[in-house]
Amino acid sequence: METIIGVRFQRAGKIYHFSPGKLTIEKGQHVIVETARGMECGLVVIGPREIEHTVDGQPPKVVQRIANAHDLQRVEDNRKHEKEAYGICVKKIREHGLPMKLVNVEYTFDLNKIIFYFTADGRIDFRDLVKDLASVFRTRIELRQIGVRDEAKVMGGIGCCGRPLCCATFLGDFEPVSIRMAKEQNLSLNPTKISGICGRLMCCLKYENDCYCEQCPQKQKRVQPPQQGSRVVTMDGEGKVISISQQRRTATILLDNSRTVVAAWEDVIEEDAEKDENGEMAEQENAAAEKGETGRQRNTAEGECRPRRERSSSRRPRERRERNGRSGSAEERTGRPRRSRKPRENRPERTGRVHNGPRHPRNPREREKKENREPRQEQAQPQEPKA
């Protein structure tokens, strides 16, 4: 078992876990801890609690000390320096003519680094800007590009509901939100109605999505809602479903006597589904009784696969071949003894001519030319006297 505390460094920022060590720390105190950026001052938002093991499997870092008055005054001074650095950086951006928007400036607790947060449509070459800022502040400079949702988290604002933005008040991390969530909740797909001030889909679409999705762990225990437009039976009579309310779990029904009632899902029974189930069962029983099917045939009719029929062989039976005169061995049919075949291993190897020397042409004239000899003169044959 390990004792940890939750520390937050920014408003509505991510919570990091540290070990209090031998210190007695309570919720609401400021502590000095060591992070990847150096020494930082954070606010304890989660009191000491014991856990079996951490999420990442590594032991948490130990808190250095509890912040005193001098440390808190240093944090306030850094806030003032951040406003001055913001104005200087905006001027430098205008001088270089860079298409970027500066959002926030953050000083580290030990003044070892200054971080500038900005937004831009694409990649920005800010190497000359970093050199100018480093020559002014004489410290390490880091420019970090963020998205529009992070910009809304830093700047803050009022949402369409009239309350402060969720991301700027209590949301630590952004969860993915898709347009499918709006479809499952029967919301209007108008972008102006389902988008926040950042231009992205509202984070609150994620809150009630578990009540609508099919993968909700409590979906099996709950009663399935009736389908819109289906015939149902209620305590007041039969009617048709006009609309469904997912949040209130009620259905608006238009009765046959032109009366409209609102009933809970538990008090509504679909008439069509009930009739269909009873009718199918009755039809199956009647059909089975008329045909006199056995239990095995009924199971096959319900959906079991029937065994395949054996394919008839294309070859004729032996009796037919004997009738056609093709029965018996080859020796009986032809009258000649059957030649015995020797096994492949005992067969004599075939030997061919081996040409060790050059190959001579078959034509004698070509042979003489090849041997650099003069061709022989053909003797003229005596012609027979003409009669």
mmCIF file of N, CA and C in Angstrom, residues 223-308:
data_model
loop_
_atom_site.group_PDB
_atom_site.id
_atom_site.type_symbol
_atom_site.label_atom_id
_atom_site.label_comp_id
_atom_site.label_asym_id
_atom_site.label_seq_id
_atom_site.Cartn_x
_atom_site.Cartn_y
_atom_site.Cartn_z
ATOM 1 N N VAL A 223 -35.850 -1.470 -19.092
ATOM 2 C CA VAL A 223 -36.892 -1.889 -20.029
ATOM 3 C C VAL A 223 -36.620 -1.242 -21.378
ATOM 4 N N GLN A 224 -36.764 -2.017 -22.442
ATOM 5 C CA GLN A 224 -36.536 -1.489 -23.770
ATOM 6 C C GLN A 224 -37.657 -0.520 -24.144
ATOM 7 N N PRO A 225 -37.334 0.635 -24.734
ATOM 8 C CA PRO A 225 -38.381 1.603 -25.103
ATOM 9 C C PRO A 225 -39.183 1.095 -26.293
ATOM 10 N N PRO A 226 -40.445 1.450 -26.385
ATOM 11 C CA PRO A 226 -41.249 1.063 -27.567
ATOM 12 C C PRO A 226 -40.802 1.825 -28.793
ATOM 13 N N GLN A 227 -41.019 1.227 -29.939
ATOM 14 C CA GLN A 227 -40.642 1.859 -31.191
ATOM 15 C C GLN A 227 -41.637 2.949 -31.558
ATOM 16 N N GLN A 228 -41.126 4.038 -32.085
ATOM 17 C CA GLN A 228 -41.992 5.134 -32.489
ATOM 18 C C GLN A 228 -42.828 4.725 -33.708
ATOM 19 N N GLY A 229 -44.147 4.914 -33.614
ATOM 20 C CA GLY A 229 -45.045 4.520 -34.682
ATOM 21 C C GLY A 229 -45.661 3.143 -34.519
ATOM 22 N N SER A 230 -45.299 2.417 -33.462
ATOM 23 C CA SER A 230 -45.831 1.075 -33.256
ATOM 24 C C SER A 230 -47.122 1.121 -32.429
ATOM 25 N N ARG A 231 -47.904 0.052 -32.530
ATOM 26 C CA ARG A 231 -49.142 -0.093 -31.759
ATOM 27 C C ARG A 231 -48.817 -0.682 -30.394
ATOM 28 N N VAL A 232 -49.368 -0.059 -29.340
ATOM 29 C CA VAL A 232 -49.102 -0.492 -27.981
ATOM 30 C C VAL A 232 -50.401 -0.583 -27.208
ATOM 31 N N VAL A 233 -50.285 -1.263 -26.055
ATOM 32 C CA VAL A 233 -51.420 -1.413 -25.147
ATOM 33 C C VAL A 233 -51.030 -0.791 -23.810
ATOM 34 N N THR A 234 -51.862 0.115 -23.292
ATOM 35 C CA THR A 234 -51.620 0.777 -22.024
ATOM 36 C C THR A 234 -52.800 0.544 -21.080
ATOM 37 N N MET A 235 -52.711 1.131 -19.906
ATOM 38 C CA MET A 235 -53.792 1.017 -18.930
ATOM 39 C C MET A 235 -55.045 1.768 -19.400
ATOM 40 N N ASP A 236 -54.866 2.776 -20.229
ATOM 41 C CA ASP A 236 -55.993 3.570 -20.719
ATOM 42 C C ASP A 236 -56.566 3.033 -22.022
ATOM 43 N N GLY A 237 -55.906 2.054 -22.645
ATOM 44 C CA GLY A 237 -56.403 1.487 -23.882
ATOM 45 C C GLY A 237 -55.290 1.321 -24.904
ATOM 46 N N GLU A 238 -55.694 0.997 -26.128
ATOM 47 C CA GLU A 238 -54.734 0.793 -27.206
ATOM 48 C C GLU A 238 -54.525 2.100 -27.959
ATOM 49 N N GLY A 239 -53.322 2.206 -28.542
ATOM 50 C CA GLY A 239 -53.013 3.411 -29.289
ATOM 51 C C GLY A 239 -51.714 3.280 -30.052
ATOM 52 N N LYS A 240 -51.238 4.403 -30.583
ATOM 53 C CA LYS A 240 -50.035 4.467 -31.399
ATOM 54 C C LYS A 240 -49.033 5.408 -30.753
ATOM 55 N N VAL A 241 -47.740 5.014 -30.762
ATOM 56 C CA VAL A 241 -46.680 5.813 -30.151
ATOM 57 C C VAL A 241 -46.335 6.979 -31.065
ATOM 58 N N ILE A 242 -46.419 8.203 -30.529
ATOM 59 C CA ILE A 242 -46.123 9.401 -31.317
ATOM 60 C C ILE A 242 -44.673 9.824 -31.142
ATOM 61 N N SER A 243 -44.207 9.892 -29.904
ATOM 62 C CA SER A 243 -42.836 10.327 -29.624
ATOM 63 C C SER A 243 -42.334 9.629 -28.377
ATOM 64 N N ILE A 244 -40.995 9.662 -28.198
ATOM 65 C CA ILE A 244 -40.349 8.992 -27.072
ATOM 66 C C ILE A 244 -39.389 9.979 -26.419
ATOM 67 N N SER A 245 -39.369 10.007 -25.105
ATOM 68 C CA SER A 245 -38.440 10.838 -24.335
ATOM 69 C C SER A 245 -37.434 9.926 -23.648
ATOM 70 N N GLN A 246 -36.164 10.019 -24.069
ATOM 71 C CA GLN A 246 -35.128 9.154 -23.498
ATOM 72 C C GLN A 246 -34.775 9.567 -22.071
ATOM 73 N N GLN A 247 -34.757 10.857 -21.802
ATOM 74 C CA GLN A 247 -34.367 11.318 -20.475
ATOM 75 C C GLN A 247 -35.430 10.979 -19.425
ATOM 76 N N ARG A 248 -36.700 11.225 -19.756
ATOM 77 C CA ARG A 248 -37.773 10.943 -18.795
ATOM 78 C C ARG A 248 -38.261 9.512 -18.862
ATOM 79 N N ARG A 249 -37.824 8.764 -19.891
ATOM 80 C CA ARG A 249 -38.219 7.356 -20.047
ATOM 81 C C ARG A 249 -39.733 7.229 -20.145
ATOM 82 N N THR A 250 -40.313 8.083 -20.967
ATOM 83 C CA THR A 250 -41.763 8.063 -21.179
ATOM 84 C C THR A 250 -42.052 8.046 -22.673
ATOM 85 N N ALA A 251 -43.273 7.681 -23.013
ATOM 86 C CA ALA A 251 -43.730 7.630 -24.395
ATOM 87 C C ALA A 251 -45.074 8.341 -24.501
ATOM 88 N N THR A 252 -45.214 9.178 -25.523
ATOM 89 C CA THR A 252 -46.471 9.870 -25.790
ATOM 90 C C THR A 252 -47.293 9.023 -26.761
ATOM 91 N N ILE A 253 -48.529 8.661 -26.350
ATOM 92 C CA ILE A 253 -49.348 7.705 -27.105
ATOM 93 C C ILE A 253 -50.655 8.374 -27.491
ATOM 94 N N LEU A 254 -51.029 8.190 -28.766
ATOM 95 C CA LEU A 254 -52.318 8.666 -29.263
ATOM 96 C C LEU A 254 -53.282 7.483 -29.270
ATOM 97 N N LEU A 255 -54.283 7.516 -28.373
ATOM 98 C CA LEU A 255 -55.222 6.415 -28.243
ATOM 99 C C LEU A 255 -56.209 6.392 -29.405
ATOM 100 N N ASP A 256 -56.927 5.280 -29.507
ATOM 101 C CA ASP A 256 -57.906 5.134 -30.585
ATOM 102 C C ASP A 256 -59.085 6.089 -30.424
ATOM 103 N N ASN A 257 -59.354 6.557 -29.225
ATOM 104 C CA ASN A 257 -60.455 7.492 -28.999
ATOM 105 C C ASN A 257 -59.992 8.950 -29.104
ATOM 106 N N SER A 258 -58.861 9.178 -29.851
ATOM 107 C CA SER A 258 -58.325 10.522 -30.108
ATOM 108 C C SER A 258 -57.890 11.217 -28.837
ATOM 109 N N ARG A 259 -57.434 10.471 -27.901
ATOM 110 C CA ARG A 259 -56.946 11.010 -26.635
ATOM 111 C C ARG A 259 -55.444 10.760 -26.540
ATOM 112 N N THR A 260 -54.685 11.735 -26.057
ATOM 113 C CA THR A 260 -53.231 11.631 -25.949
ATOM 114 C C THR A 260 -52.840 11.457 -24.487
ATOM 115 N N VAL A 261 -52.025 10.443 -24.215
ATOM 116 C CA VAL A 261 -51.559 10.170 -22.856
ATOM 117 C C VAL A 261 -50.050 9.988 -22.877
ATOM 118 N N VAL A 262 -49.444 10.194 -21.728
ATOM 119 C CA VAL A 262 -48.004 9.988 -21.539
ATOM 120 C C VAL A 262 -47.832 8.887 -20.505
ATOM 121 N N ALA A 263 -47.156 7.819 -20.902
ATOM 122 C CA ALA A 263 -46.991 6.644 -20.026
ATOM 123 C C ALA A 263 -45.522 6.269 -19.963
ATOM 124 N N ALA A 264 -45.149 5.647 -18.850
ATOM 125 C CA ALA A 264 -43.775 5.169 -18.692
ATOM 126 C C ALA A 264 -43.560 3.921 -19.547
ATOM 127 N N TRP A 265 -42.286 3.635 -19.809
ATOM 128 C CA TRP A 265 -41.968 2.463 -20.627
ATOM 129 C C TRP A 265 -42.411 1.171 -19.956
ATOM 130 N N GLU A 266 -42.351 1.150 -18.623
ATOM 131 C CA GLU A 266 -42.726 -0.072 -17.916
ATOM 132 C C GLU A 266 -44.210 -0.382 -18.045
ATOM 133 N N ASP A 267 -45.045 0.663 -18.303
ATOM 134 C CA ASP A 267 -46.493 0.479 -18.390
ATOM 135 C C ASP A 267 -46.991 0.313 -19.815
ATOM 136 N N VAL A 268 -46.072 0.128 -20.753
ATOM 137 C CA VAL A 268 -46.430 0.034 -22.161
ATOM 138 C C VAL A 268 -46.013 -1.329 -22.686
ATOM 139 N N ILE A 269 -46.922 -1.971 -23.433
ATOM 140 C CA ILE A 269 -46.643 -3.265 -24.059
ATOM 141 C C ILE A 269 -46.934 -3.127 -25.546
ATOM 142 N N GLU A 270 -45.992 -3.538 -26.361
ATOM 143 C CA GLU A 270 -46.185 -3.452 -27.804
ATOM 144 C C GLU A 270 -47.172 -4.520 -28.261
ATOM 145 N N GLU A 271 -48.204 -4.081 -28.943
ATOM 146 C CA GLU A 271 -49.261 -4.993 -29.379
ATOM 147 C C GLU A 271 -48.823 -5.836 -30.569
ATOM 148 N N ASP A 272 -48.130 -5.236 -31.495
ATOM 149 C CA ASP A 272 -47.711 -5.965 -32.689
ATOM 150 C C ASP A 272 -46.766 -7.096 -32.350
ATOM 151 N N ALA A 273 -45.808 -6.827 -31.470
ATOM 152 C CA ALA A 273 -44.841 -7.860 -31.127
ATOM 153 C C ALA A 273 -45.513 -9.019 -30.409
ATOM 154 N N GLU A 274 -46.472 -8.696 -29.536
ATOM 155 C CA GLU A 274 -47.150 -9.760 -28.795
ATOM 156 C C GLU A 274 -47.987 -10.622 -29.739
ATOM 157 N N LYS A 275 -48.699 -9.962 -30.682
ATOM 158 C CA LYS A 275 -49.517 -10.729 -31.615
ATOM 159 C C LYS A 275 -48.651 -11.572 -32.544
ATOM 160 N N ASP A 276 -47.545 -10.996 -32.969
ATOM 161 C CA ASP A 276 -46.676 -11.744 -33.883
ATOM 162 C C ASP A 276 -46.122 -12.989 -33.216
ATOM 163 N N GLU A 277 -45.708 -12.877 -31.971
ATOM 164 C CA GLU A 277 -45.156 -14.047 -31.281
ATOM 165 C C GLU A 277 -46.227 -15.121 -31.095
ATOM 166 N N ASN A 278 -47.409 -14.713 -30.656
ATOM 167 C CA ASN A 278 -48.470 -15.701 -30.467
ATOM 168 C C ASN A 278 -48.899 -16.310 -31.792
ATOM 169 N N GLY A 279 -48.988 -15.495 -32.854
ATOM 170 C CA GLY A 279 -49.400 -16.018 -34.147
ATOM 171 C C GLY A 279 -48.380 -16.981 -34.733
ATOM 172 N N GLU A 280 -47.104 -16.670 -34.605
ATOM 173 C CA GLU A 280 -46.080 -17.570 -35.137
ATOM 174 C C GLU A 280 -46.082 -18.905 -34.406
ATOM 175 N N MET A 281 -46.233 -18.891 -33.109
ATOM 176 C CA MET A 281 -46.262 -20.140 -32.352
ATOM 177 C C MET A 281 -47.459 -20.981 -32.744
ATOM 178 N N ALA A 282 -48.617 -20.324 -32.914
ATOM 179 C CA ALA A 282 -49.814 -21.081 -33.289
ATOM 180 C C ALA A 282 -49.681 -21.658 -34.692
ATOM 181 N N GLU A 283 -49.141 -20.897 -35.618
ATOM 182 C CA GLU A 283 -48.970 -21.404 -36.976
ATOM 183 C C GLU A 283 -48.010 -22.584 -37.021
ATOM 184 N N GLN A 284 -46.932 -22.518 -36.274
ATOM 185 C CA GLN A 284 -45.980 -23.630 -36.258
ATOM 186 C C GLN A 284 -46.611 -24.894 -35.678
ATOM 187 N N GLU A 285 -47.418 -24.745 -34.619
ATOM 188 C CA GLU A 285 -48.044 -25.924 -34.023
ATOM 189 C C GLU A 285 -49.077 -26.538 -34.972
ATOM 190 N N ASN A 286 -49.862 -25.705 -35.631
ATOM 191 C CA ASN A 286 -50.855 -26.237 -36.568
ATOM 192 C C ASN A 286 -50.203 -26.925 -37.760
ATOM 193 N N ALA A 287 -49.155 -26.328 -38.278
ATOM 194 C CA ALA A 287 -48.483 -26.935 -39.428
ATOM 195 C C ALA A 287 -47.839 -28.259 -39.048
ATOM 196 N N ALA A 288 -47.280 -28.332 -37.863
ATOM 197 C CA ALA A 288 -46.649 -29.580 -37.437
ATOM 198 C C ALA A 288 -47.701 -30.667 -37.212
ATOM 199 N N ALA A 289 -48.881 -30.292 -36.681
ATOM 200 C CA ALA A 289 -49.924 -31.295 -36.449
ATOM 201 C C ALA A 289 -50.497 -31.821 -37.771
ATOM 202 N N GLU A 290 -50.667 -30.940 -38.778
ATOM 203 C CA GLU A 290 -51.218 -31.391 -40.048
ATOM 204 C C GLU A 290 -50.250 -32.303 -40.807
ATOM 205 N N LYS A 291 -49.006 -31.951 -40.833
ATOM 206 C CA LYS A 291 -48.037 -32.750 -41.571
ATOM 207 C C LYS A 291 -47.599 -33.987 -40.812
ATOM 208 N N GLY A 292 -47.809 -34.024 -39.517
ATOM 209 C CA GLY A 292 -47.375 -35.166 -38.716
ATOM 210 C C GLY A 292 -45.873 -35.288 -38.650
ATOM 211 N N GLU A 293 -45.236 -34.198 -38.523
ATOM 212 C CA GLU A 293 -43.785 -34.216 -38.497
ATOM 213 C C GLU A 293 -43.290 -34.781 -37.176
ATOM 214 N N THR A 294 -42.157 -35.395 -37.245
ATOM 215 C CA THR A 294 -41.499 -35.920 -36.046
ATOM 216 C C THR A 294 -40.697 -34.799 -35.399
ATOM 217 N N GLY A 295 -40.171 -35.104 -34.232
ATOM 218 C CA GLY A 295 -39.395 -34.098 -33.519
ATOM 219 C C GLY A 295 -38.148 -33.699 -34.271
ATOM 220 N N ARG A 296 -37.562 -34.679 -34.953
ATOM 221 C CA ARG A 296 -36.340 -34.363 -35.689
ATOM 222 C C ARG A 296 -36.633 -33.482 -36.891
ATOM 223 N N GLN A 297 -37.748 -33.700 -37.557
ATOM 224 C CA GLN A 297 -38.104 -32.893 -38.705
ATOM 225 C C GLN A 297 -38.464 -31.479 -38.272
ATOM 226 N N ARG A 298 -39.100 -31.335 -37.113
ATOM 227 C CA ARG A 298 -39.429 -30.011 -36.620
ATOM 228 C C ARG A 298 -38.156 -29.206 -36.336
ATOM 229 N N ASN A 299 -37.199 -29.843 -35.740
ATOM 230 C CA ASN A 299 -35.951 -29.145 -35.471
ATOM 231 C C ASN A 299 -35.274 -28.722 -36.763
ATOM 232 N N THR A 300 -35.388 -29.582 -37.768
ATOM 233 C CA THR A 300 -34.797 -29.230 -39.050
ATOM 234 C C THR A 300 -35.526 -28.053 -39.665
ATOM 235 N N ALA A 301 -36.862 -28.012 -39.515
ATOM 236 C CA ALA A 301 -37.634 -26.904 -40.065
ATOM 237 C C ALA A 301 -37.343 -25.599 -39.343
ATOM 238 N N GLU A 302 -36.997 -25.694 -38.057
ATOM 239 C CA GLU A 302 -36.734 -24.481 -37.300
ATOM 240 C C GLU A 302 -35.411 -23.833 -37.677
ATOM 241 N N GLY A 303 -34.548 -24.513 -38.335
ATOM 242 C CA GLY A 303 -33.309 -23.847 -38.742
ATOM 243 C C GLY A 303 -32.099 -24.746 -38.775
ATOM 244 N N GLU A 304 -32.203 -26.014 -38.355
ATOM 245 C CA GLU A 304 -31.039 -26.872 -38.403
ATOM 246 C C GLU A 304 -30.753 -27.279 -39.837
ATOM 247 N N CYS A 305 -29.531 -27.480 -40.135
ATOM 248 C CA CYS A 305 -29.124 -27.820 -41.499
ATOM 249 C C CYS A 305 -29.412 -29.293 -41.769
ATOM 250 N N ARG A 306 -29.975 -29.580 -42.923
ATOM 251 C CA ARG A 306 -30.216 -30.962 -43.309
ATOM 252 C C ARG A 306 -28.951 -31.582 -43.870
ATOM 253 N N PRO A 307 -28.788 -32.884 -43.681
ATOM 254 C CA PRO A 307 -27.575 -33.519 -44.237
ATOM 255 C C PRO A 307 -27.646 -33.549 -45.756
ATOM 256 N N ARG A 308 -26.501 -33.410 -46.380
ATOM 257 C CA ARG A 308 -26.443 -33.418 -47.831
ATOM 258 C C ARG A 308 -26.666 -34.838 -48.370
#
